[in-house]
Coordinates of C-alpha atoms and ligand atoms in Angstrom, one line a residue:
X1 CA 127.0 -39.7 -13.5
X2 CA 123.4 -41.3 -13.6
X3 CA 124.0 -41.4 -17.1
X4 CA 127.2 -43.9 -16.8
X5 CA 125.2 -45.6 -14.3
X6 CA 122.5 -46.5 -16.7
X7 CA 124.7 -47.4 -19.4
X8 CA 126.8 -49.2 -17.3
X9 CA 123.4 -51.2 -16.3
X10 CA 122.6 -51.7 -19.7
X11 CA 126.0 -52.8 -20.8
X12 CA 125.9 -55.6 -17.7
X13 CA 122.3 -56.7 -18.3
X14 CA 123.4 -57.4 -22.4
X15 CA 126.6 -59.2 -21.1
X16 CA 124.7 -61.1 -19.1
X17 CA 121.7 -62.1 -21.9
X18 CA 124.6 -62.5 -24.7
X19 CA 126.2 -65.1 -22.4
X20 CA 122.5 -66.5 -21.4
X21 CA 121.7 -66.7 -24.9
X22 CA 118.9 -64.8 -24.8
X23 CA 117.7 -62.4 -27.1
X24 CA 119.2 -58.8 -26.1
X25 CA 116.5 -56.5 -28.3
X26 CA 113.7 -56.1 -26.1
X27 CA 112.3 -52.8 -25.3
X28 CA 114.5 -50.7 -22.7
X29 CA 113.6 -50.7 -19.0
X30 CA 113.9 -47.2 -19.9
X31 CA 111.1 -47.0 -22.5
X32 CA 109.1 -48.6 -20.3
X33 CA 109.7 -46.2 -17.2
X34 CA 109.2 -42.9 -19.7
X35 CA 105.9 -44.0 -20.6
X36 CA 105.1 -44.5 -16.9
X37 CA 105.9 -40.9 -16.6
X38 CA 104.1 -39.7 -19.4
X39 CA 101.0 -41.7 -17.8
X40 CA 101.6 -39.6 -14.7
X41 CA 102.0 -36.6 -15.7
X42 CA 98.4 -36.9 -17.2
X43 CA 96.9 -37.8 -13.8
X44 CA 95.5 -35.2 -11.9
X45 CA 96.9 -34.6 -8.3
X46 CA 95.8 -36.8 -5.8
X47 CA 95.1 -39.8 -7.9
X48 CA 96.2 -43.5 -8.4
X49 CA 96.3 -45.8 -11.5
X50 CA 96.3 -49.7 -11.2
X51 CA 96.8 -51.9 -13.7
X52 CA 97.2 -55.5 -13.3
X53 CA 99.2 -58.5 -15.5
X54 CA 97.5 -61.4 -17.1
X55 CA 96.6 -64.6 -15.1
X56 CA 97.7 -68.0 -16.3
X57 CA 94.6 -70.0 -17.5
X58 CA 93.7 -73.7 -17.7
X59 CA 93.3 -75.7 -20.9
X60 CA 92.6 -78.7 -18.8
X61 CA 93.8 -80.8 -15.7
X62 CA 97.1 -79.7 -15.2
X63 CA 98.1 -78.3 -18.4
X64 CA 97.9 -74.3 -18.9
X65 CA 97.6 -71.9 -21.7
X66 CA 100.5 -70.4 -23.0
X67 CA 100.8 -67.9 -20.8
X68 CA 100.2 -63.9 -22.7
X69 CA 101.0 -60.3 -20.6
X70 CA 98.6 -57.8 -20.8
X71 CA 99.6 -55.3 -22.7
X72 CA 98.9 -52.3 -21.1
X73 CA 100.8 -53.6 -18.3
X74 CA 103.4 -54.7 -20.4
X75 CA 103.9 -51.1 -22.5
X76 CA 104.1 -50.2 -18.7
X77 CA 106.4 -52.3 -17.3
X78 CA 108.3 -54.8 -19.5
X79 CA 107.3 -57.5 -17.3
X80 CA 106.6 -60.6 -18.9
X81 CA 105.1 -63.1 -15.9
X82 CA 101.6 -63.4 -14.4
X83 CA 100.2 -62.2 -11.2
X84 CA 101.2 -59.0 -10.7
X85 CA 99.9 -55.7 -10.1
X86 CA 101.4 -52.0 -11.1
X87 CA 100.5 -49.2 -8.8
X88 CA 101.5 -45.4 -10.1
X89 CA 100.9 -42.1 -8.1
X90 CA 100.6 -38.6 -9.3
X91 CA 102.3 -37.7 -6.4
X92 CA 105.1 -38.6 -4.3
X93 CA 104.7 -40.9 -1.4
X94 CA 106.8 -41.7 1.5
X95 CA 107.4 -45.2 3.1
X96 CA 108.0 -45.7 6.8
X97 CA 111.8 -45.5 6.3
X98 CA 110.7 -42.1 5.2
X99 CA 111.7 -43.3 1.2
X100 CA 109.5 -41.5 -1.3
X101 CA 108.2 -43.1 -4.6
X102 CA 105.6 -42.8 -7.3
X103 CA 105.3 -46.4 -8.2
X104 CA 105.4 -49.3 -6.7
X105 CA 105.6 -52.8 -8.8
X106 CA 103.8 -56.0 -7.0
X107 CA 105.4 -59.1 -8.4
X108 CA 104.9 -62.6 -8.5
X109 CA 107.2 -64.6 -5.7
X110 CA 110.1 -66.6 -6.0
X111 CA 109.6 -70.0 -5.6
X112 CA 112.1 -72.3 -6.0
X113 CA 109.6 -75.6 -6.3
X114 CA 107.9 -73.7 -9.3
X115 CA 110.9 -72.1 -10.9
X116 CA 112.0 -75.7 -11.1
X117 CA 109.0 -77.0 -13.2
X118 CA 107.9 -73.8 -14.9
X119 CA 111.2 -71.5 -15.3
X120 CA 112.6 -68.9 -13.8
X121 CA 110.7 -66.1 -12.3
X122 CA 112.5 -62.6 -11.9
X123 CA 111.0 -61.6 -8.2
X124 CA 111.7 -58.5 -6.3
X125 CA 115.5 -57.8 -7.0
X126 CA 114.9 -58.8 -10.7
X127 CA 112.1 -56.0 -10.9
X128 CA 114.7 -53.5 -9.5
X129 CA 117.4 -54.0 -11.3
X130 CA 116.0 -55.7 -14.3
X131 CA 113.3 -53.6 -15.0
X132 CA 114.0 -50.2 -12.6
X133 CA 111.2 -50.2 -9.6
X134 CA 113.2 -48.6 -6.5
X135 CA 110.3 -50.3 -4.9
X136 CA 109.0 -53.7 -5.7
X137 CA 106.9 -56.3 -3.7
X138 CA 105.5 -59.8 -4.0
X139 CA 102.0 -59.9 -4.6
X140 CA 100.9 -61.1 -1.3
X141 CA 102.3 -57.2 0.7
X142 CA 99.9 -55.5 -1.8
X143 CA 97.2 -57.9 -0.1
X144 CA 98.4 -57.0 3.5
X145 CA 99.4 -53.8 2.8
X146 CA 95.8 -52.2 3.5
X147 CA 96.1 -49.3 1.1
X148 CA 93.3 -47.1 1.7
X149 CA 92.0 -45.9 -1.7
X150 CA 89.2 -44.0 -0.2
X151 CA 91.7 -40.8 0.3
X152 CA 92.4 -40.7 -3.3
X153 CA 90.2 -38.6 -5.3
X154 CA 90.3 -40.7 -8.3
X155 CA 91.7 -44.1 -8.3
X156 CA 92.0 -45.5 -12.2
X157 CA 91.5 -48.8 -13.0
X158 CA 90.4 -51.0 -16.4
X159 CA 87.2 -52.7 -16.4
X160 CA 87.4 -56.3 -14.6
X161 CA 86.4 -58.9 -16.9
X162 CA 86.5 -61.1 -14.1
X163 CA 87.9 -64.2 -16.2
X164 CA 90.3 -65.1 -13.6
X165 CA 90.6 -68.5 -12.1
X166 CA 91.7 -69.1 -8.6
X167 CA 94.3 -71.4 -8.5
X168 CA 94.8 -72.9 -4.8
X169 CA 98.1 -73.1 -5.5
X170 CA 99.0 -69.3 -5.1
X171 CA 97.9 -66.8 -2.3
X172 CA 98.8 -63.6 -4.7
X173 CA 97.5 -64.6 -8.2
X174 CA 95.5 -62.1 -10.3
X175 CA 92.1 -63.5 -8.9
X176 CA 93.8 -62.5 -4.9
X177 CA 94.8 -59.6 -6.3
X178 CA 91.5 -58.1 -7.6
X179 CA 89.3 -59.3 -4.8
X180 CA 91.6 -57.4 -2.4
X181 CA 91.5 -54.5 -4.6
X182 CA 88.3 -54.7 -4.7
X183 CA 87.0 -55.5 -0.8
X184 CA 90.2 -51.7 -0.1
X185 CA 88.4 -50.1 -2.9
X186 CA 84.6 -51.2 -2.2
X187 CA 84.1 -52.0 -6.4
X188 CA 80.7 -52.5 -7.3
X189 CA 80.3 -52.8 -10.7
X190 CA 76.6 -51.0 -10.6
X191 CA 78.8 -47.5 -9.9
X192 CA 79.3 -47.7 -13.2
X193 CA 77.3 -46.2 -15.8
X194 CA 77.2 -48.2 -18.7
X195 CA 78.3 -47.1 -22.6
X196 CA 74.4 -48.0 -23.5
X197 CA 73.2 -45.5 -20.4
X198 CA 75.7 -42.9 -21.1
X199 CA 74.7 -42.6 -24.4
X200 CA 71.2 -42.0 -23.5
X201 CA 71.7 -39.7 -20.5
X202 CA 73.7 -38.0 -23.2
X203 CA 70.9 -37.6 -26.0
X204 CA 68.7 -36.7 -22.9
X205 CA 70.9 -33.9 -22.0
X206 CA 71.4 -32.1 -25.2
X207 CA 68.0 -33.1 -27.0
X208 CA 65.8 -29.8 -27.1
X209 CA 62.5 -30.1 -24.7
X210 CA 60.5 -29.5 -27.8
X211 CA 62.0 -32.7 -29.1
X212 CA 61.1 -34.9 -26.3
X213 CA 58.2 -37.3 -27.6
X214 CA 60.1 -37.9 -30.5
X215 CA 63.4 -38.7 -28.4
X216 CA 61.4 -40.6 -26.1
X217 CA 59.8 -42.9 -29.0
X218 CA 63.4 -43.3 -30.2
X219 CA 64.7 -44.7 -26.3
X220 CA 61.2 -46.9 -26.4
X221 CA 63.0 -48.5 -28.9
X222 CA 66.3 -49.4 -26.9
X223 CA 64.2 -50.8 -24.0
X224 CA 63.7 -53.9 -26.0
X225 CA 67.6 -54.2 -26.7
X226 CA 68.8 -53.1 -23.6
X227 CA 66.9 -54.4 -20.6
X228 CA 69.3 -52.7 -18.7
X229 CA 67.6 -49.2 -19.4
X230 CA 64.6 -50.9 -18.2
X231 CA 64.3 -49.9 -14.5
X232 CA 66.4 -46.7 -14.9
X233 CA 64.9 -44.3 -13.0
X234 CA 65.9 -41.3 -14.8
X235 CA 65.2 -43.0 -18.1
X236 CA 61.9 -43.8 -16.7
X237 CA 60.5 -39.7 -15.8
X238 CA 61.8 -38.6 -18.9
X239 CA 59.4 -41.2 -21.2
X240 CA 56.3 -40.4 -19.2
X241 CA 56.0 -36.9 -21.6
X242 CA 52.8 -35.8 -19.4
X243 CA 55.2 -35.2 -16.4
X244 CA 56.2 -31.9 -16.5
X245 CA 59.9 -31.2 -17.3
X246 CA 61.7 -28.0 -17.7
X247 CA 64.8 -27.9 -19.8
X248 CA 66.4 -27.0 -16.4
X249 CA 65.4 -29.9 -14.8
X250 CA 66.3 -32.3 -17.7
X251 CA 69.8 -30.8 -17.8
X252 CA 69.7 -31.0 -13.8
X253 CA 68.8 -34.5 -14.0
X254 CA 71.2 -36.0 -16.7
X255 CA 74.4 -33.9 -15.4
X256 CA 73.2 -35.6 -11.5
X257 CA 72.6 -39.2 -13.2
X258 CA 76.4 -38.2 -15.2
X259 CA 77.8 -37.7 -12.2
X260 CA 80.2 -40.1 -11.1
X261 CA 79.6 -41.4 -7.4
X262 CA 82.8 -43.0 -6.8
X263 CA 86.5 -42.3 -7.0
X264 CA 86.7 -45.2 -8.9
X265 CA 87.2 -44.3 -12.6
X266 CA 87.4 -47.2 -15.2
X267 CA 87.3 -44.6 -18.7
X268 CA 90.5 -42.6 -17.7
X269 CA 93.3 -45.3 -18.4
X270 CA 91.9 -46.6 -21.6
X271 CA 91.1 -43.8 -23.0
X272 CA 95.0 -42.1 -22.1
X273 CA 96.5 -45.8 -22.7
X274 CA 94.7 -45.6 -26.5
X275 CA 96.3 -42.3 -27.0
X276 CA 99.5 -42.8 -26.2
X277 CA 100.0 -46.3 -27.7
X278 CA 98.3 -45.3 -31.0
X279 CA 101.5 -43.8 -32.0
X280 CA 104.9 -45.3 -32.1
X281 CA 108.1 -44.6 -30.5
X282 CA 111.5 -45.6 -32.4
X283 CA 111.9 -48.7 -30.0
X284 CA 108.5 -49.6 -31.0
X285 CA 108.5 -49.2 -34.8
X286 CA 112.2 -51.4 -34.3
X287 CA 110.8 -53.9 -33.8
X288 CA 106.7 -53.8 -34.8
X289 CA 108.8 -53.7 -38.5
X290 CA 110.6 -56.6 -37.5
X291 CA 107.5 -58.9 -36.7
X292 CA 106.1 -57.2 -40.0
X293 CA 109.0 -58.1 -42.1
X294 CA 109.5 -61.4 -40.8
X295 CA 105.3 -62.2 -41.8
X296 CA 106.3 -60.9 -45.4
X297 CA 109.1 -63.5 -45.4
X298 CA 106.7 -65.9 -44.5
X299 CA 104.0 -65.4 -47.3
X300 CA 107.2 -65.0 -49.9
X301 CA 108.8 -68.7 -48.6
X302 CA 105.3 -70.1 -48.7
X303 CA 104.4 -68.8 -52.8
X304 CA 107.4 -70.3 -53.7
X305 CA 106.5 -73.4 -51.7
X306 CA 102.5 -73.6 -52.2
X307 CA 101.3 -77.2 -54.0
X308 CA 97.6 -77.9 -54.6
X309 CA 97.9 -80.6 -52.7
X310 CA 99.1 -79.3 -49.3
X311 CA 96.5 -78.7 -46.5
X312 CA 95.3 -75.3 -44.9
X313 CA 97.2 -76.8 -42.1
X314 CA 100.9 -77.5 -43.4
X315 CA 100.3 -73.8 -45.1
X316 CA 99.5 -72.6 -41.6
X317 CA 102.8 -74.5 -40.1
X318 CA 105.2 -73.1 -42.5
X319 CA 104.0 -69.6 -42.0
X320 CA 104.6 -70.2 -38.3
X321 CA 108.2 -71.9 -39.0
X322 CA 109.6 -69.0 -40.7
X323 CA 108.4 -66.5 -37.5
X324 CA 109.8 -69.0 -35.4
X325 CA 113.0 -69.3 -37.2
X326 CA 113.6 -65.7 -36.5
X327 CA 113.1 -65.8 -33.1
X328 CA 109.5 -64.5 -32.8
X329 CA 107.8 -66.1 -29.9
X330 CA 104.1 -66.3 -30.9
X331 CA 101.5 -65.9 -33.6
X332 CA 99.7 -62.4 -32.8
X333 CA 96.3 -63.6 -33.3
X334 CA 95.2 -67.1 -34.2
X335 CA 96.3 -67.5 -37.9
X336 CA 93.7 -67.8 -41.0
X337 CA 94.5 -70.2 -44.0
X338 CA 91.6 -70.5 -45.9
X339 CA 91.3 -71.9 -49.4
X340 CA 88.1 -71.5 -51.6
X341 CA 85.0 -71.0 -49.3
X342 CA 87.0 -71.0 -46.3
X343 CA 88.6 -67.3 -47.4
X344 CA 84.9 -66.7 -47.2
X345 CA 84.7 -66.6 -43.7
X346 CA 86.5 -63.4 -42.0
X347 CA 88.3 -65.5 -39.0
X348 CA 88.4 -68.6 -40.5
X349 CA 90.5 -70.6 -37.6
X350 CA 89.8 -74.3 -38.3
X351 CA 92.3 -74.6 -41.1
X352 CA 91.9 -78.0 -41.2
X353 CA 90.9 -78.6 -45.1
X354 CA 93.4 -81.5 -46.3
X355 CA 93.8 -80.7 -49.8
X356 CA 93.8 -76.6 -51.1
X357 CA 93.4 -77.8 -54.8
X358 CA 93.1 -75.3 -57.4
X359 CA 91.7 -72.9 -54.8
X360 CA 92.6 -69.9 -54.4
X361 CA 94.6 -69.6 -51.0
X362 CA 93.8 -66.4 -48.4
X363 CA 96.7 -66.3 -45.8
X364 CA 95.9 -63.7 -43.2
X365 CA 98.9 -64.4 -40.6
X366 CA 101.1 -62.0 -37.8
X367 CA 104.3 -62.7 -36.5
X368 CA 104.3 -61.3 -32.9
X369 CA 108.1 -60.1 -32.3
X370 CA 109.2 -59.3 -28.5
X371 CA 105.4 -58.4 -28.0
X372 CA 104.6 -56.2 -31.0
X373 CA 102.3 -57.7 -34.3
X374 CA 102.0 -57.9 -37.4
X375 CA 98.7 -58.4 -39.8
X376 CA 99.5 -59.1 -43.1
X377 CA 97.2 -61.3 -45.9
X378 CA 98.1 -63.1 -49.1
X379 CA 95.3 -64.4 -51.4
X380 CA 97.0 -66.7 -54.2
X381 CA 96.2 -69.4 -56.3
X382 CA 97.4 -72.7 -55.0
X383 CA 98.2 -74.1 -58.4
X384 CA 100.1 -71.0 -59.2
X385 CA 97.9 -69.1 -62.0
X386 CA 95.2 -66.8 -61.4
X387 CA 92.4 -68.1 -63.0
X388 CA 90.2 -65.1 -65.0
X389 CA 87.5 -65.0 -62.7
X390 CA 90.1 -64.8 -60.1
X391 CA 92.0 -62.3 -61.5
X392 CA 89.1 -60.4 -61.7
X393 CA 88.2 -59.9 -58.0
X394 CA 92.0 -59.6 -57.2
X395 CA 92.5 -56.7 -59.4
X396 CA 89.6 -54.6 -57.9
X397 CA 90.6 -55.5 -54.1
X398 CA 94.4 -54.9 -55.2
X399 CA 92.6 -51.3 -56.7
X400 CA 91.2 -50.7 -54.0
X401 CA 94.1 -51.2 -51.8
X402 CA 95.9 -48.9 -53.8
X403 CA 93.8 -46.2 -53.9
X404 CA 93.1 -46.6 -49.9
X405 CA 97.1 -46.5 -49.2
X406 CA 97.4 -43.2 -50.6
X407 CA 95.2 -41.6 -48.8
X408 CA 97.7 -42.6 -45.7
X409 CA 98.7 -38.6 -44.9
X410 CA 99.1 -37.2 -41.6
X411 CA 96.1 -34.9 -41.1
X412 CA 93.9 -37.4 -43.3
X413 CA 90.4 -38.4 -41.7
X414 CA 90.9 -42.5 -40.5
X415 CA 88.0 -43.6 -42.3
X416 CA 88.6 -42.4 -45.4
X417 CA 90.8 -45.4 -47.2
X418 CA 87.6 -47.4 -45.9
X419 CA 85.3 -44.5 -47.6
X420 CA 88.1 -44.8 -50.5
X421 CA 88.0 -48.4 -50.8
X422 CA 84.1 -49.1 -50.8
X423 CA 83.7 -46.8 -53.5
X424 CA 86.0 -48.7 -56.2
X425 CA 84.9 -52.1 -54.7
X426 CA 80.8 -51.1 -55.4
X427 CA 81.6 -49.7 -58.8
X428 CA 83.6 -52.7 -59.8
X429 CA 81.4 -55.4 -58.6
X430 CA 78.8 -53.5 -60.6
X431 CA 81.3 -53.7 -63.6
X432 CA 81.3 -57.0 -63.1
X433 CA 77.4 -57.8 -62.7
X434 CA 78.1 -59.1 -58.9
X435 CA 75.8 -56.4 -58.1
X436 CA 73.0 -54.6 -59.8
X437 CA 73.4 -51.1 -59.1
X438 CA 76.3 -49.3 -57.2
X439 CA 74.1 -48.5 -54.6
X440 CA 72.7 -52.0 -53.8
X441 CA 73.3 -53.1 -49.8
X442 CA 75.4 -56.2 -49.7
X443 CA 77.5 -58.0 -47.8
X444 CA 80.5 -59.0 -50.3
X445 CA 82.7 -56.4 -48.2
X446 CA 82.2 -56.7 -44.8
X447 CA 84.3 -55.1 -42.9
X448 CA 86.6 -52.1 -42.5
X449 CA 90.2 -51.7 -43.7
X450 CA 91.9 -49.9 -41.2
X451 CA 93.3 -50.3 -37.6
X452 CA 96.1 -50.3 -35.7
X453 CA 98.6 -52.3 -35.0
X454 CA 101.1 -52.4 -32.0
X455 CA 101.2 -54.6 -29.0
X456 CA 97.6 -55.7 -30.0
X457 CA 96.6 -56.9 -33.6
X458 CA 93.6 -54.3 -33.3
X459 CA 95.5 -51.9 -31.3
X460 CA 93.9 -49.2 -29.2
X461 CA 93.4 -45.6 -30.7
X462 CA 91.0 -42.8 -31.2
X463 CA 90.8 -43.2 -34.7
X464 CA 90.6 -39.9 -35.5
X465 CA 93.2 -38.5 -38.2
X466 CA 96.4 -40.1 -39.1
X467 CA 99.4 -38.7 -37.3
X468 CA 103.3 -39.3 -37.7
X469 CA 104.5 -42.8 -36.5
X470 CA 101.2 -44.3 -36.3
X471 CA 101.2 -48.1 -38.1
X472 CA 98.0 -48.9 -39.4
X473 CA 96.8 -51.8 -41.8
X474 CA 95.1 -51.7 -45.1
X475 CA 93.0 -54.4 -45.9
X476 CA 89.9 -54.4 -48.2
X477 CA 88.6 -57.8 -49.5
X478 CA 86.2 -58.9 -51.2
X479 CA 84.2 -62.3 -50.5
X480 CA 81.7 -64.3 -52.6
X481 CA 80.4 -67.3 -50.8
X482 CA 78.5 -70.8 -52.2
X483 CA 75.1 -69.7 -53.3
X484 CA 75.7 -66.0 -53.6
X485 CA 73.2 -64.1 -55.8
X486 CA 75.6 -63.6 -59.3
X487 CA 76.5 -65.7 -61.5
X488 CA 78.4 -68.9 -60.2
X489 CA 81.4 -69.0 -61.6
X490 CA 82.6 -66.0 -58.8
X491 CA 81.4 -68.5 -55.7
X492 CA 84.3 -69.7 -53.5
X493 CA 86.3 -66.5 -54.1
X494 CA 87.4 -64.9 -51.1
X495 CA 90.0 -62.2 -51.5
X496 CA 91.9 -60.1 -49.0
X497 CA 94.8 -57.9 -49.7
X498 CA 96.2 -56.2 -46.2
X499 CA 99.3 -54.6 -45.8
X500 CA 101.1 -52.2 -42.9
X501 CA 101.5 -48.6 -43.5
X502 CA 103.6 -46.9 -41.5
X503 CA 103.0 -43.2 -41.7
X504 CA 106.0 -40.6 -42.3
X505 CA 106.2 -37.1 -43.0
X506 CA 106.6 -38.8 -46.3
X507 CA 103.7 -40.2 -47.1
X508 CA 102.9 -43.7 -46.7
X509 CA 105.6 -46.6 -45.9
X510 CA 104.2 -49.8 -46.6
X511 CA 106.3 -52.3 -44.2
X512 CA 105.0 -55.3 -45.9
X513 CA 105.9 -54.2 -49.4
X514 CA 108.2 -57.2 -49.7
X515 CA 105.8 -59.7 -49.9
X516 CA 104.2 -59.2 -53.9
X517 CA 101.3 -58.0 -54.2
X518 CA 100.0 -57.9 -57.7
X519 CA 99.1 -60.8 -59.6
X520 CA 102.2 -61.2 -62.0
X521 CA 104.6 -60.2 -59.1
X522 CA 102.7 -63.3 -57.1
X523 CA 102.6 -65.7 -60.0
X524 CA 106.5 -65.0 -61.0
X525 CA 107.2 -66.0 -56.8
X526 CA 105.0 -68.8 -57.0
X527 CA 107.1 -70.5 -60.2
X528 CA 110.6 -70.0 -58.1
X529 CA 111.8 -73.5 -56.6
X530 CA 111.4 -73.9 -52.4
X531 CA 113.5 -75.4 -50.1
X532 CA 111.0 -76.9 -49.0
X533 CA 110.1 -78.8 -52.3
X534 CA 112.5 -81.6 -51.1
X535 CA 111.2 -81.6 -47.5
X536 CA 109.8 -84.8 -47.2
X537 CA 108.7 -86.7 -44.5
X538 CA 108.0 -90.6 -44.1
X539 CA 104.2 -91.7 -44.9
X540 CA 102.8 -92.8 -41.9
X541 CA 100.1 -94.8 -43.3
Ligands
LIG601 N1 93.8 -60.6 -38.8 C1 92.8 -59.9 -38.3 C2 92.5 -58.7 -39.1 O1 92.9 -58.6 -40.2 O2 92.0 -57.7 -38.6
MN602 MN1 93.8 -56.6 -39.9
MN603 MN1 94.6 -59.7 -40.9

């Protein structure tokens, strides 16, 4: 009978998008609600988890950002609007009308004055029946409700990064929010032991007391990066090596300075958050293959449409027209177009060079669909043929790539496409006489090829082996900037190849494969005829 209900739900809440016009694929309130549960079940009894939405942020006077959900608090909730707070229980509660619940969603009110100017907001009954909370509140009964979090024995929350503004316009916004938490909780951010300090009470507790002076030579060293270890107490005895010290008292001492002395616990909900999103559920991979397929689109309709005398700009726009055109709502990180020394540069953002020339053209862009992203990068030459330098450097970042894709097998080690990769990029360079011995340090290939994708570009995960369901990019590159030591004609080259691997029982799916690769599969897309060759616009000059 539930069952009909639900359905029954469903079938209304479609009705009612088809005839809104809205889209009608978004994640289930269902989806979200199961993962609730599998967050719960991993809480210990007597605990509570908190997680709060994004706040909106000011560009300037009265204009905004674009506003962005969290996503934690979106894989939890499906809610897409600011100021709001999620509240989960390990175990039942009861309300005064003797009700009991697990959860409890704060929302942001309804206001008819803003809904006028800024949209609609979905408010209490829309975060029942919309998104399934038998109990939901505005923001401002989380303030006055006075929950005491002192009887919990752990209460979870994420780190604050205390980047919220407090707009005087709104009594419950994300900046109300967390001070209240805060004063109910008594947060201090000193009850936390930092990653730098927990590393070194760590090495302190399981160095041998026969190693101490060289251990405490190696700390000496951190006290110059870290003045936070400075006037650490415990960090303090164990470097003065003529105090006496037992190995019991070391151990004593690290497990007390260990200890936490709060129920406040900011490590548990990333940490369980990372492992759970780090693989993906069928919903998920509906439509992270989406935003992935609809970025492939994009680099194919800009080959074909690529002129040397477009700017980084107008490559960037069309990119962005083709995601739009299929409905997805952002960009999932700031987009790269870089041509010629601009590829150079990792996160090149500016994209404002006027003319790409006979440049090569690196195109790192994601589509974000309904929340999930895409990562996917195109290197081609803007003129249409690879030059033979060009070709060059492709072929061993497209050789790489390869060779790093395969090794995409559940129960494979994470790093070892990077470990893969770095080892056919050295010996090629050295081929090439980019470098002088396989061996040699440089800095032509910066940066690692693998991470997941998701909600987030670089979404959370352990990063341990590859399991089933897990989407993960590929990406090596190689990047030879002006005045690199070799042999000039290589400067300017930038090169990055990145594609998104699903992983199946299988092997490797790559869900970018549509978008060519190789250098004759690009050149043969680049010589087709765009639309967009007759797209012409008025000078304005
Ligand atoms: N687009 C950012 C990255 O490739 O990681
Ligand atoms: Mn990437
Ligand atoms: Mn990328």
């Amino acid at each position: 009978m539930k069952f009909k209900f639900t359905l029954l739900g469903l079938l209304l809440l479609t009705i009612n998008s088809v005839l809104a016009q809205i889209p009608t694929d978004y994640l289930s309130a269902d989806f979200h609600k199961n993962r609730r549960e599998i967050l719960r079940a991993k809480m210990p009894a007597n605990s509570v988890a908190l997680v709060f939405a994004n706040s909106i942020r000011n560009r300037a006077n009265d204009v905004e950002y674009v506003f962005h959900q969290d996503p934690n608090f979106y894989y939890l909730t499906g809610y897409r609007e600011p100021n709001a707070v999620l509240v989960i229980f390990s175990d039942n509660q009861t309300n005064e009308k003797g009700e009991t619940y697990n959860e409890v969603l704060y929302v942001q009110e309804k206001n008819q004055r803003a809904e006028m100017w800024t949209g609609k907001r979905l408010g209490i009954e829309g975060a029942k029946k919309e998104l399934g909370f038998s109990q939901a509140f505005n923001g401002i009964d989380f303030i006055n409700s006075k929950m005491d979090f002192k009887k919990f024995d752990n209460v979870f929350i994420e780190k604050f990064n205390d980047d919220h503004r407090n707009s005087n316009k709104d009594k419950a916004d994300v900046f109300d929010l967390v001070k209240s938490f805060k004063m109910a909780s008594g947060y201090n951010p000193d009850i936390f032991l930092s990653p730098t300090k927990k590393y070194v009470y760590n090495l302190i507790k399981t160095t041998p007391i026969e190693k101490r002076v060289e251990l405490s030579a190696k700390i000496k060293t951190y006290l110059s990066y870290y003045p936070e270890l400075q006037d650490d107490k415990f960090i303090a005895d164990y470097l003065k090596t003529d105090m006496a010290l037992s190995s019991k008292d070391i151990q004593e001492n690290a497990m007390l300075a260990l200890q936490p002395k709060t129920n406040l616990d900011i490590d548990f909900l990333p940490s369980n958050l990372a492992t759970m999103r780090e693989t993906k559920t069928p919903a998920e991979l509906k439509l992270l293959t989406k935003a992935v397929r609809i970025s492939a689109v994009g680099q194919i309709e800009m080959m074909k449409a690529m002129k040397p005398d477009m700017s980084e700009t107008e490559i960037q726009g069309i990119h962005e027209f083709v995601y739009k055109k299929y409905g997805a709502e952002y960009e999932g990180y700031p987009s790269i177009v870089g041509a010629g020394n601009n590829g150079c540069i990792l996160h090149y953002m500016e994209n404002n060079k006027t003319k790409v020339d006979n440049d090569l053209v690196l195109m790192d862009l994601g589509a974000e669909y309904h929340g999930y992203t895409a990562d996917v990068t195109r290197t081609v030459p803007a003129n249409g043929k690879f030059s033979k330098e060009q070709k060059e450097i492709y072929d061993l970042v497209y050789k790489a790539q390869e060779a790093g894709i395969a090794e995409y097998v559940i129960g494979n080690s994470m790093s070892k496409p990077n470990q893969v990769a770095i080892k056919i990029i050295n010996e090629g360079l050295f081929k090439l006489g980019i470098i002088k011995s396989v061996d040699e340090k440089h800095n032509y290939f910066p940066h690692g090829t693998s991470h997941h994708i998701g909600l987030d570009v670089h979404d959370p995960g352990n990063y341990n082996m590859f399991e089933e369901n897990m989407v993960v990019t590929m990406e090596p590159g190689i990047y030879i900037p002006e005045g690199s030591k070799c042999d000039k004609k290589y400067w300017s080259i930038g090169v990055r190849i990145e594609d998104d691997i699903l992983i199946t029982k299988n092997g490797p799916k790559n869900l970018s494969e549509e978008a060519p690769r190789t250098t004759e599969a690009i050149e043969k897309m680049m010589a087709k005829k765009s639309v967009l060759d007759n797209f012409l616009l008025p000078s304005l000059d």
